[in-house]
Amino acid sequence: MSQSVSIKNVVKLYGDFRAVDNVSLDIRKGEFFTLLGPSGCGKTTLLRMIAGFNTIEDGEISFDGKRINEIPANKRDIGMVFQNYAVFPHMTVGENVGYGLKARGIRKADRSPKVKQALEQVQILDLMDRMPNALSGGQQQRVALARAFVIEPSILLMDEPLSNLDAKLRVQMRDMIRKLQTALGITTIYVTHDQEEALAISDRIAVMKNGHVMQVGRPDEIYRKPENLFVANFIGNSNQFEGTIDEITAGNTGTLKLNAGITVGVPLRESYKGAVTVAIRPEYLKFDESGIPAVIRHSTFLGDFVLYELELADGQMIFVNEYGNMGALREVGTHVHLSFVPEYVSVYKETGEVISC
């Protein structure tokens, strides 16, 4: 049966370096939860603390309310999928998948149907008697997944499991992982640096930086309403504009004046006046008859949309995704104007904290 995971104020030290610095998270039973961030942000270190491979210097980790800080890794009822597959080279595919069941004392007669079912779930039952050296990377990863799922762990941990696969196979495997996890209902904690991967498969995401959690939320929340400039820059693409808010009207609507040459009212969480940075996704900027003046410098046709690179009056380069207008491309050198819906932008104070609704 799946378990919830509670992480409260945990710290991991390497000498004076705080690899994980006072992190708190609550992961729900049956949830697909992703730790996302750049290399060195602490996501794998935190996963290894949950697994029991790393010590916990401070704080507490609990499974279903039971503290597990001192419980050894082999007693935590977890399944683990590693980046390098960790498939045993001297065992057949079937023996690899059945290894965890054998280690738990399950008889061979009872192991066999479970192994076959697991291999069927990852669509490699026909490879049951093959040796790992006869498998492709994608097939070896399926073996590793089946081995983790077959023991029916309370919690499944995955550390960059798709990073060694090519782009097309990564998409296929991530879809299979998500469908399997949904069908089995196992609480899953997944580590990746790939934003698209995290957005595609997660129920919720924790974005990490320098050992800290910068934001936790659903994929759509993380993408559409980043809580700080780090998340806005790390997740997807954002155009940034400098400006000021110099007036607050009724209902905490701020008068935003962009240096690029436009004034609009934006809804704010709090009353604020001063310098701001505004982040706007490329798909939220629209070609219009008035607004921010720009010149088209490059266009890229990408099937369902055209990506335009434009230059502002001060030389800054920005990007616009245009959907729906699939006729002739707008010509390079064309002078245009850009507008946006104020509710679709994120406004940040000089500290990098969001103040827009």
XYZ file of C-alpha atoms in Angstrom:
357
model
C 0.000 0.000 0.000
C 1.273 3.461 -0.871
C 2.417 5.829 1.844
C 2.612 9.589 2.234
C 6.010 11.214 2.752
C 6.597 14.116 5.138
C 9.889 16.006 5.001
C 10.353 18.576 7.767
C 13.291 20.986 7.987
C 15.825 18.448 6.734
C 19.495 19.334 6.374
C 22.351 17.529 4.639
C 25.882 18.749 5.287
C 29.138 18.029 3.506
C 31.589 19.792 5.791
C 30.359 23.381 5.893
C 28.402 23.013 2.652
C 24.628 22.683 3.072
C 23.598 20.498 0.126
C 20.009 20.407 1.433
C 19.133 23.398 3.563
C 16.071 23.238 5.821
C 13.736 21.682 3.229
C 10.126 20.849 4.078
C 7.712 19.020 1.760
C 4.517 17.007 2.114
C 4.007 14.352 -0.566
C 0.568 12.786 -0.748
C -0.225 9.098 -0.882
C -0.302 7.890 -4.505
C 1.094 11.170 -5.848
C 3.621 11.553 -8.660
C 5.910 14.204 -7.173
C 8.934 15.577 -9.006
C 12.072 17.245 -7.653
C 13.210 19.536 -10.450
C 16.258 21.759 -10.706
C 19.689 22.307 -12.268
C 22.737 20.184 -11.469
C 23.952 20.711 -7.907
C 20.624 22.006 -6.562
C 20.256 19.166 -4.012
C 17.472 17.142 -5.638
C 19.357 13.826 -5.858
C 20.843 14.358 -2.395
C 17.317 14.776 -0.991
C 16.107 11.667 -2.841
C 18.988 9.652 -1.371
C 18.060 10.916 2.104
C 14.526 9.603 1.560
C 15.966 6.297 0.331
C 18.289 5.948 3.315
C 21.525 6.164 1.310
C 22.449 9.562 2.817
C 22.417 10.524 6.479
C 20.147 13.276 7.785
C 21.988 15.894 9.843
C 18.850 17.675 11.023
C 15.095 17.509 10.560
C 12.828 14.519 10.079
C 11.480 12.327 7.286
C 8.328 10.293 7.921
C 6.409 7.682 5.929
C 2.701 7.734 6.829
C 3.596 9.627 10.017
C 6.306 7.160 11.104
C 9.805 8.643 11.487
C 12.309 6.770 9.310
C 15.532 8.733 9.951
C 17.238 5.801 11.672
C 15.651 2.994 9.616
C 18.158 1.394 7.193
C 17.477 1.608 3.461
C 16.598 -2.083 3.084
C 13.837 -1.757 5.700
C 12.069 1.282 4.203
C 9.869 -0.593 1.674
C 10.971 1.489 -1.299
C 11.654 0.714 -4.942
C 14.499 2.544 -6.669
C 15.225 3.214 -10.334
C 18.672 4.648 -11.045
C 20.039 6.735 -13.883
C 22.437 3.974 -14.982
C 19.790 1.187 -14.814
C 21.900 -0.978 -12.404
C 20.764 -4.155 -14.179
C 22.703 -7.227 -13.011
C 24.781 -8.367 -16.034
C 25.042 -12.030 -14.966
C 21.264 -12.547 -14.651
C 18.590 -12.962 -17.308
C 15.852 -10.355 -17.645
C 13.470 -12.557 -15.674
C 16.030 -13.172 -12.919
C 16.733 -9.435 -12.692
C 13.067 -8.612 -12.250
C 12.562 -11.416 -9.747
C 15.612 -10.509 -7.649
C 13.758 -8.270 -5.210
C 11.005 -10.845 -4.725
C 13.623 -13.537 -4.029
C 15.361 -11.254 -1.518
C 12.018 -10.886 0.278
C 11.719 -14.664 0.657
C 8.976 -15.223 -1.920
C 8.983 -18.761 -3.335
C 9.938 -19.330 -6.980
C 6.472 -20.668 -7.826
C 4.933 -17.438 -6.513
C 7.592 -15.225 -8.086
C 7.089 -16.424 -11.640
C 3.584 -15.018 -12.279
C 4.539 -11.699 -10.680
C 7.649 -11.421 -12.852
C 5.676 -12.213 -16.017
C 3.028 -9.647 -15.111
C 5.659 -6.970 -14.476
C 7.410 -7.698 -17.780
C 4.056 -7.586 -19.556
C 3.351 -4.181 -18.000
C 6.566 -2.747 -19.455
C 6.025 -4.630 -22.742
C 9.135 -6.857 -22.744
C 7.727 -10.263 -21.748
C 9.279 -11.742 -24.896
C 12.739 -10.780 -23.577
C 12.393 -12.710 -20.319
C 15.241 -15.159 -21.062
C 17.654 -12.624 -22.608
C 20.865 -11.461 -20.963
C 21.282 -7.678 -20.363
C 24.183 -7.379 -22.836
C 21.733 -8.305 -25.614
C 19.369 -5.422 -24.725
C 19.210 -1.826 -25.883
C 19.371 1.024 -23.377
C 15.610 1.479 -23.523
C 15.029 -2.241 -22.905
C 17.422 -2.224 -19.937
C 15.540 0.710 -18.466
C 12.290 -1.244 -18.798
C 13.928 -4.107 -16.881
C 14.908 -1.681 -14.124
C 11.347 -0.310 -13.989
C 9.800 -3.766 -13.839
C 12.205 -4.770 -11.049
C 11.184 -1.700 -9.029
C 7.436 -2.103 -9.607
C 7.264 -5.877 -9.075
C 7.983 -5.747 -5.327
C 4.949 -3.443 -4.893
C 6.819 -0.892 -2.772
C 5.048 1.703 -0.665
C 7.181 4.401 -2.290
C 8.970 4.444 -5.641
C 12.043 6.657 -6.085
C 13.425 7.520 -9.534
C 16.710 9.338 -10.093
C 17.010 10.773 -13.638
C 15.840 7.430 -15.098
C 15.513 8.657 -18.699
C 18.585 10.859 -19.083
C 20.595 8.221 -20.985
C 17.927 7.660 -23.648
C 17.471 9.459 -26.952
C 14.773 12.137 -27.249
C 12.059 10.021 -28.908
C 12.542 7.070 -26.559
C 12.499 9.423 -23.549
C 9.017 10.600 -24.503
C 7.799 7.011 -24.951
C 9.277 5.913 -21.628
C 7.991 8.879 -19.636
C 4.464 8.196 -20.939
C 4.758 4.538 -19.971
C 6.061 5.407 -16.497
C 3.171 7.807 -15.900
C 0.544 5.302 -17.055
C 2.054 2.532 -14.910
C 2.265 4.778 -11.856
C -1.342 5.895 -12.299
C -2.562 2.313 -12.704
C -0.638 1.009 -9.682
C -1.138 4.076 -7.474
C 2.376 3.965 -5.988
C 3.620 7.150 -4.340
C 6.436 8.207 -6.656
C 9.217 10.751 -6.127
C 11.003 11.535 -9.359
C 14.219 13.520 -9.882
C 14.977 15.306 -13.146
C 16.608 18.426 -14.562
C 14.373 18.243 -17.659
C 11.586 20.836 -17.390
C 9.453 19.363 -20.170
C 9.662 15.916 -18.596
C 8.599 17.277 -15.197
C 5.686 19.254 -16.644
C 4.468 16.244 -18.649
C 4.315 13.580 -15.938
C 3.973 15.213 -12.512
C 1.010 15.760 -10.227
C 3.121 18.362 -8.433
C 6.640 19.726 -8.777
C 9.141 21.156 -6.294
C 11.634 23.439 -8.055
C 14.978 23.487 -6.224
C 17.989 25.806 -6.215
C 21.112 25.672 -4.028
C 19.561 23.246 -1.539
C 16.317 25.227 -1.168
C 12.802 24.699 -2.508
C 11.842 27.739 -4.583
C 8.241 26.761 -5.392
C 5.870 23.815 -5.077
C 2.788 23.451 -7.246
C 0.973 21.732 -10.066
C 2.731 21.878 -13.455
C 0.299 24.517 -14.742
C 0.804 26.648 -11.618
C 4.588 26.434 -11.862
C 4.511 27.392 -15.530
C 1.860 30.105 -15.505
C 2.491 31.696 -12.126
C 6.170 31.372 -11.147
C 6.670 32.658 -7.605
C 10.112 34.143 -8.228
C 12.443 35.079 -11.058
C 14.482 31.882 -10.715
C 11.436 29.717 -11.465
C 10.314 32.068 -14.254
C 13.721 31.726 -15.922
C 14.226 28.009 -15.258
C 10.814 26.719 -16.360
C 10.191 27.239 -20.073
C 11.086 30.502 -21.776
C 10.282 33.987 -20.505
C 10.810 37.442 -21.936
C 11.849 39.942 -19.278
C 11.085 43.643 -19.302
C 12.193 46.300 -16.837
C 9.786 48.950 -15.624
C 8.200 50.682 -12.650
C 4.946 50.744 -10.769
C 4.344 54.334 -9.767
C 0.653 54.370 -8.895
C -1.817 52.084 -7.114
C -5.527 52.364 -7.877
C -8.543 50.748 -6.226
C -8.319 46.997 -5.679
C -4.503 46.930 -5.716
C -4.206 47.523 -9.448
C -0.770 48.932 -10.218
C 0.048 51.245 -13.078
C 2.921 49.460 -14.801
C 5.190 51.495 -17.049
C 7.572 49.351 -19.083
C 10.828 50.879 -20.296
C 10.011 49.248 -23.640
C 7.223 51.787 -24.136
C 3.792 50.747 -22.829
C 1.667 51.523 -19.769
C -0.924 49.046 -18.450
C -2.758 48.271 -15.238
C -1.807 44.969 -13.568
C -3.512 43.264 -10.596
C -1.184 43.020 -7.587
C -1.148 40.892 -4.431
C 0.048 43.827 -2.360
C 0.435 47.571 -2.569
C 3.832 48.285 -4.103
C 5.615 51.154 -5.821
C 9.075 51.049 -7.355
C 11.225 49.218 -9.880
C 9.971 45.869 -11.169
C 10.874 43.099 -13.599
C 8.072 41.686 -15.730
C 8.191 38.153 -17.167
C 6.012 37.282 -20.169
C 5.910 33.894 -21.887
C 6.418 33.986 -25.701
C 2.879 32.681 -26.286
C 1.349 35.512 -24.238
C 2.781 38.275 -26.449
C 0.579 39.134 -29.448
C 1.118 41.139 -32.606
C -1.116 44.205 -32.466
C -1.670 47.633 -34.025
C -0.206 49.393 -30.989
C 1.907 48.550 -27.986
C 5.598 47.707 -27.614
C 7.489 48.609 -30.820
C 9.831 45.931 -32.194
C 11.479 44.697 -35.390
C 11.370 41.069 -36.576
C 14.912 39.726 -36.868
C 14.345 35.976 -37.376
C 11.520 33.451 -37.780
C 11.399 29.693 -37.259
C 8.503 27.548 -38.489
C 7.818 24.822 -35.886
C 4.697 23.136 -37.216
C 1.854 24.332 -35.024
C 3.397 27.750 -34.387
C 6.007 30.185 -35.646
C 8.743 31.377 -33.301
C 9.762 34.966 -33.972
C 12.860 36.663 -32.597
C 12.395 40.418 -32.324
C 14.575 43.371 -31.386
C 13.279 46.158 -29.131
C 14.267 49.809 -29.469
C 17.015 49.421 -26.843
C 18.523 46.388 -28.603
C 17.015 43.725 -26.304
C 16.003 40.514 -28.080
C 12.687 38.846 -27.213
C 10.650 35.918 -28.532
C 7.023 35.570 -29.637
C 5.139 32.358 -30.474
C 2.403 32.970 -33.023
C -0.263 30.287 -33.323
C -3.073 30.117 -35.870
C -1.585 32.393 -38.537
C -0.057 29.664 -40.684
C -0.017 31.586 -43.962
C 3.008 33.502 -45.150
C 5.628 34.144 -42.471
C 6.055 37.715 -41.313
C 9.078 39.098 -43.096
C 12.391 39.785 -41.387
C 12.841 43.534 -40.935
C 9.115 44.228 -40.500
C 8.287 46.838 -37.841
C 5.542 45.550 -35.523
C 3.885 46.270 -32.178
C 3.251 43.811 -29.355
C 0.551 43.672 -26.700
C -0.300 41.276 -23.862
C -3.084 40.478 -21.413
C -2.008 41.913 -18.003
C -3.368 38.873 -16.122
C -0.926 36.644 -18.037
C 2.254 38.398 -16.888
C 4.284 37.971 -13.710
C 5.618 41.070 -11.948
C 8.572 40.837 -9.543
C 10.085 43.176 -6.986
C 13.813 43.871 -6.980
C 14.187 40.966 -4.507
C 12.843 38.589 -7.170
C 9.585 37.887 -5.309
C 6.337 37.912 -7.280
C 3.777 40.648 -6.502
C 1.305 40.049 -9.334
C -1.855 38.006 -8.795
